[in-house]
Amino acid sequence: MAENQNPNRLTTAAGRPIWDNQNSQTAGPRGPVLLQDYLLHEKLAHFNRERIPERVVHAKGSGAYGTFTVTQDLTQYTRAKVFSEVGKQTRVFLRFSTVGGEKGSADTERDPRGFAVKFYTEEGNWDLVGNNTPVFFVKDPVKFPDFIHTQKRDPFTNCKSATAMWDFWSLNPESLHQVLILMSDRGTPYGYRHMHGFGSHTFSFINKDNERFYVKFHFITQQGIKNFSAEEATAMKGIDPDFAQRDLVEAIEKGDFPRWTLKVQIMPQADAATYRINPFDLTKVWPHADYPLHELGVLELNENPVNYHAHVEQAAFAPAHVVDGIGYSPDKMLQGRLLGYPDAQRYRLGTNYEHLPVNRCPYGFSNYQRDGQMALGDNGGAGPNYFPNSFDGPQEDHSVGEPAEELHGLADRYDRNAPGENDHYSQPGNLFRLMTPEAQRNTIENIVGAMSGVTGPKREEILQRQLCHWFRADIGLGMAIAQGLNVNITMPAHHAPAAATV
C-alpha cells in the first residue's frame, strides 16, 4: 500500500482533495441539495455502513400499532387522502427510540428521542420521521456523520466522550438551540408517553388546486409532559434500564392507550422568500405567533406488536416516503435524509425491506423492481421487468404529481452560517427565559454536570468557547454556568468560530 504523502490533507476515499467539508452543494444559498454532491453521498453512504446489524442511530426503540383519526378539515391545504374527511381513520405504527446509545443502552439516558410514524394509507405508506424536539443540532447533512461520531464511542478509549461532544458543539454554534433543550429536563423524558413528537423538518402540503404550503408537524401528548430529574434518570438506569419500553407495553396492555393530538403550522409558499427566519433551517422554530398551530387529528396507540423483532426491530422508516398531497421542501437536512434513510434500510435489512410485513403497504404496490435479498411474494410473477412495455404492466398515473418549484442561484458550497443565517442565539435565549425558575436551575445544573466531563489538554479552550455561546444566548445563563464550572472568562474572542463572532 502506498504511503499517504500528506496525511493532514482531507480527501475523499478516492484521494481527491476536499476544499469544503462543512457545506453541501445547493442551488442558491437556500435552495435544495444537488444530486451531484458526491462528497455528501460518500459521507452519508459510508456512515450508514459503519455498524452491523443494529441501526447506526436510534438503535434502541419501542413501538406499537394504533390509529390516526382526522378531527378537523384542512382539505383547503392538502389533497392527501389520509386527511380527506373528518372521522377518517388510518392504521399507524409508531416507533420511539433513543438516539445515541446502542441497542442495550438505558432508556433514561440524556438524549433526544426518536418519534417515527408510519401511516398505512390507501395511496401508499407515509413515514413522518422525527424526534421529540422541533429542532436539531446541525442544519446541513454533510455535518451529520461528524456529529453522530461525537455521540458514539471514542476510537481510542471506546468510551463515551464528553470532550468530543462539547468540542463539536462549541465549534458549531448552530447546535446551541438543541443542546439547550437536551440539557433541560426534556432531555430525560418520563418514558415515551409523556413527551411531544415533531416532524422537525419543513414539509409541503399540496391542495387540489396544486398550490403549495410549507408545514411543520407537531404531536402534542395528551398525557401531559412529564420528565425525570437528572438524579432520577440516573437512578432508573440501574433500577430498570428498559423503563420506557416496559411503561409503553404495560400501559397498552391494560387499556390505557396513549394519545397525541397532531397539529400543523402552515406557511403560504410566498412567505418563505421574505420571512425573517430561514423557514428551512432545522435549528430554528417558527414562532407560533406568526404561524399558529392548526389541529388535524388524534393519534392513538392501542396494539402491542406480537413479536418485537418482526415488528419493531424490522420497522424501517424514511422521510422520502410521502404520499400525494404531502411533499418535501428545500430543508437541507431533509434533503440529505431523503438519500440517507432509505440507503440505511437497504443496507440493514436488504433491498426489499419494504416487502416485510411491518413495512409493506397493506393496499399493495406494483412496480418493475425484481430480485435481490428477501424478494418476498411472487417477485412480479411472469410480468415484464421493464417500462414501457406492451404487456399491460403498471402504468404512470398522471393525475398525481406536484407543482413545479422554482429554484435559483449558482451551484456552490454556500456557508450555512453566512450573514443572515448566523443568529444561533436569539431562539435559545428566548427559550431559556421562558423556562420557570426551577426549570432554569435544573438546566444550568445539567449543563454544568455535562461540561464538567470535558478532559484533556484542550479542556480550558473548549469550555471557554462553549461559554461564549451560552453568554450570547443569555448573560445570566452564561454567568451561572461559568460559576458552576469555576471558570474565569478570560479566553480571547478569537477562540469562538468566525460565524459566531459578535
PDB file of C-alpha atoms in Angstrom, residues 367-480:
ATOM      1  CA  ASN A 367     -43.522  -1.735  -9.950  1.00  0.00           C
ATOM      2  CA  TYR A 368     -40.726  -3.198 -12.047  1.00  0.00           C
ATOM      3  CA  GLN A 369     -38.235  -3.862  -9.255  1.00  0.00           C
ATOM      4  CA  ARG A 370     -37.257  -7.516  -9.105  1.00  0.00           C
ATOM      5  CA  ASP A 371     -34.884  -9.895  -7.322  1.00  0.00           C
ATOM      6  CA  GLY A 372     -32.415  -9.052  -4.550  1.00  0.00           C
ATOM      7  CA  GLN A 373     -32.398 -10.139  -0.911  1.00  0.00           C
ATOM      8  CA  MET A 374     -35.750 -11.176   0.553  1.00  0.00           C
ATOM      9  CA  ALA A 375     -37.810 -10.792  -2.628  1.00  0.00           C
ATOM     10  CA  LEU A 376     -40.985 -11.934  -0.885  1.00  0.00           C
ATOM     11  CA  GLY A 377     -44.181 -12.946  -2.683  1.00  0.00           C
ATOM     12  CA  ASP A 378     -44.109 -13.981  -6.337  1.00  0.00           C
ATOM     13  CA  ASN A 379     -41.374 -11.450  -7.255  1.00  0.00           C
ATOM     14  CA  GLY A 380     -43.524  -9.945 -10.011  1.00  0.00           C
ATOM     15  CA  GLY A 381     -44.541 -13.319 -11.407  1.00  0.00           C
ATOM     16  CA  ALA A 382     -44.429 -13.660 -15.195  1.00  0.00           C
ATOM     17  CA  GLY A 383     -44.859  -9.933 -15.773  1.00  0.00           C
ATOM     18  CA  PRO A 384     -42.247  -7.790 -17.520  1.00  0.00           C
ATOM     19  CA  ASN A 385     -39.467  -6.166 -15.503  1.00  0.00           C
ATOM     20  CA  TYR A 386     -39.044  -3.105 -17.736  1.00  0.00           C
ATOM     21  CA  PHE A 387     -41.000   0.003 -18.688  1.00  0.00           C
ATOM     22  CA  PRO A 388     -42.557   0.950 -21.040  1.00  0.00           C
ATOM     23  CA  ASN A 389     -43.860  -2.379 -22.302  1.00  0.00           C
ATOM     24  CA  SER A 390     -46.682  -3.838 -24.417  1.00  0.00           C
ATOM     25  CA  PHE A 391     -47.885  -6.391 -21.855  1.00  0.00           C
ATOM     26  CA  ASP A 392     -50.302  -4.477 -19.625  1.00  0.00           C
ATOM     27  CA  GLY A 393     -47.766  -3.765 -16.896  1.00  0.00           C
ATOM     28  CA  PRO A 394     -48.411  -0.986 -14.377  1.00  0.00           C
ATOM     29  CA  GLN A 395     -48.670   2.458 -15.969  1.00  0.00           C
ATOM     30  CA  GLU A 396     -47.942   6.015 -14.839  1.00  0.00           C
ATOM     31  CA  ASP A 397     -50.733   7.909 -13.078  1.00  0.00           C
ATOM     32  CA  HIS A 398     -50.776  11.422 -14.496  1.00  0.00           C
ATOM     33  CA  SER A 399     -53.483  12.559 -12.064  1.00  0.00           C
ATOM     34  CA  VAL A 400     -50.931  12.934  -9.269  1.00  0.00           C
ATOM     35  CA  GLY A 401     -47.733  14.925  -9.028  1.00  0.00           C
ATOM     36  CA  GLU A 402     -46.530  18.217  -7.621  1.00  0.00           C
ATOM     37  CA  PRO A 403     -46.427  21.785  -8.920  1.00  0.00           C
ATOM     38  CA  ALA A 404     -43.071  22.954 -10.227  1.00  0.00           C
ATOM     39  CA  GLU A 405     -40.881  24.506  -7.563  1.00  0.00           C
ATOM     40  CA  GLU A 406     -38.771  27.456  -8.671  1.00  0.00           C
ATOM     41  CA  LEU A 407     -35.055  27.168  -7.939  1.00  0.00           C
ATOM     42  CA  HIS A 408     -32.494  29.916  -8.228  1.00  0.00           C
ATOM     43  CA  GLY A 409     -28.826  30.579  -7.603  1.00  0.00           C
ATOM     44  CA  LEU A 410     -25.468  29.288  -8.729  1.00  0.00           C
ATOM     45  CA  ALA A 411     -24.367  25.811  -7.639  1.00  0.00           C
ATOM     46  CA  ASP A 412     -21.795  26.180  -4.870  1.00  0.00           C
ATOM     47  CA  ARG A 413     -20.966  25.120  -1.330  1.00  0.00           C
ATOM     48  CA  TYR A 414     -22.585  28.050   0.433  1.00  0.00           C
ATOM     49  CA  ASP A 415     -21.589  28.849   4.006  1.00  0.00           C
ATOM     50  CA  ARG A 416     -24.521  27.576   6.047  1.00  0.00           C
ATOM     51  CA  ASN A 417     -23.787  30.289   8.654  1.00  0.00           C
ATOM     52  CA  ALA A 418     -23.302  33.240   6.312  1.00  0.00           C
ATOM     53  CA  PRO A 419     -24.637  36.663   7.370  1.00  0.00           C
ATOM     54  CA  GLY A 420     -28.392  36.430   7.715  1.00  0.00           C
ATOM     55  CA  GLU A 421     -28.114  32.733   8.635  1.00  0.00           C
ATOM     56  CA  ASN A 422     -25.910  33.050  11.730  1.00  0.00           C
ATOM     57  CA  ASP A 423     -28.242  34.029  14.568  1.00  0.00           C
ATOM     58  CA  HIS A 424     -27.693  30.986  16.752  1.00  0.00           C
ATOM     59  CA  TYR A 425     -28.555  32.749  19.997  1.00  0.00           C
ATOM     60  CA  SER A 426     -31.928  34.516  19.893  1.00  0.00           C
ATOM     61  CA  GLN A 427     -34.114  31.414  19.968  1.00  0.00           C
ATOM     62  CA  PRO A 428     -32.113  29.517  22.638  1.00  0.00           C
ATOM     63  CA  GLY A 429     -32.031  32.682  24.756  1.00  0.00           C
ATOM     64  CA  ASN A 430     -35.772  33.183  24.397  1.00  0.00           C
ATOM     65  CA  LEU A 431     -36.373  29.532  25.275  1.00  0.00           C
ATOM     66  CA  PHE A 432     -34.276  29.790  28.439  1.00  0.00           C
ATOM     67  CA  ARG A 433     -36.079  32.965  29.520  1.00  0.00           C
ATOM     68  CA  LEU A 434     -39.446  31.219  29.021  1.00  0.00           C
ATOM     69  CA  MET A 435     -38.493  28.459  31.475  1.00  0.00           C
ATOM     70  CA  THR A 436     -39.711  28.520  35.054  1.00  0.00           C
ATOM     71  CA  PRO A 437     -37.052  29.344  37.670  1.00  0.00           C
ATOM     72  CA  GLU A 438     -36.971  25.674  38.682  1.00  0.00           C
ATOM     73  CA  ALA A 439     -36.505  24.545  35.069  1.00  0.00           C
ATOM     74  CA  GLN A 440     -33.745  27.121  34.634  1.00  0.00           C
ATOM     75  CA  ARG A 441     -31.936  25.856  37.728  1.00  0.00           C
ATOM     76  CA  ASN A 442     -32.205  22.248  36.583  1.00  0.00           C
ATOM     77  CA  THR A 443     -30.959  23.138  33.101  1.00  0.00           C
ATOM     78  CA  ILE A 444     -27.964  25.021  34.494  1.00  0.00           C
ATOM     79  CA  GLU A 445     -27.099  22.115  36.817  1.00  0.00           C
ATOM     80  CA  ASN A 446     -27.366  19.654  33.929  1.00  0.00           C
ATOM     81  CA  ILE A 447     -25.123  21.794  31.714  1.00  0.00           C
ATOM     82  CA  VAL A 448     -22.534  22.223  34.459  1.00  0.00           C
ATOM     83  CA  GLY A 449     -22.563  18.491  35.144  1.00  0.00           C
ATOM     84  CA  ALA A 450     -22.185  17.621  31.480  1.00  0.00           C
ATOM     85  CA  MET A 451     -19.463  20.199  30.750  1.00  0.00           C
ATOM     86  CA  SER A 452     -17.547  19.095  33.828  1.00  0.00           C
ATOM     87  CA  GLY A 453     -16.831  15.860  31.978  1.00  0.00           C
ATOM     88  CA  VAL A 454     -14.578  17.616  29.456  1.00  0.00           C
ATOM     89  CA  THR A 455     -10.979  16.479  30.000  1.00  0.00           C
ATOM     90  CA  GLY A 456      -7.570  16.680  28.365  1.00  0.00           C
ATOM     91  CA  PRO A 457      -5.199  19.416  27.218  1.00  0.00           C
ATOM     92  CA  LYS A 458      -7.931  21.293  25.297  1.00  0.00           C
ATOM     93  CA  ARG A 459     -10.355  21.388  28.240  1.00  0.00           C
ATOM     94  CA  GLU A 460      -9.965  25.085  29.024  1.00  0.00           C
ATOM     95  CA  GLU A 461     -10.253  26.118  25.393  1.00  0.00           C
ATOM     96  CA  ILE A 462     -13.406  24.013  24.822  1.00  0.00           C
ATOM     97  CA  LEU A 463     -15.080  25.280  27.998  1.00  0.00           C
ATOM     98  CA  GLN A 464     -14.294  28.911  27.210  1.00  0.00           C
ATOM     99  CA  ARG A 465     -15.552  28.548  23.640  1.00  0.00           C
ATOM    100  CA  GLN A 466     -18.829  26.961  24.720  1.00  0.00           C
ATOM    101  CA  LEU A 467     -19.278  29.526  27.477  1.00  0.00           C
ATOM    102  CA  CYS A 468     -19.061  32.255  24.846  1.00  0.00           C
ATOM    103  CA  HIS A 469     -22.131  30.724  23.198  1.00  0.00           C
ATOM    104  CA  TRP A 470     -24.066  30.497  26.472  1.00  0.00           C
ATOM    105  CA  PHE A 471     -23.276  34.141  27.221  1.00  0.00           C
ATOM    106  CA  ARG A 472     -24.511  35.218  23.798  1.00  0.00           C
ATOM    107  CA  ALA A 473     -27.772  33.375  24.374  1.00  0.00           C
ATOM    108  CA  ASP A 474     -28.341  34.813  27.847  1.00  0.00           C
ATOM    109  CA  ILE A 475     -25.924  36.644  30.141  1.00  0.00           C
ATOM    110  CA  GLY A 476     -27.443  35.145  33.274  1.00  0.00           C
ATOM    111  CA  LEU A 477     -27.238  31.644  31.823  1.00  0.00           C
ATOM    112  CA  GLY A 478     -23.587  32.126  30.899  1.00  0.00           C
ATOM    113  CA  MET A 479     -22.673  33.559  34.300  1.00  0.00           C
ATOM    114  CA  ALA A 480     -24.375  30.727  36.167  1.00  0.00           C
TER     115      ALA A 480
END
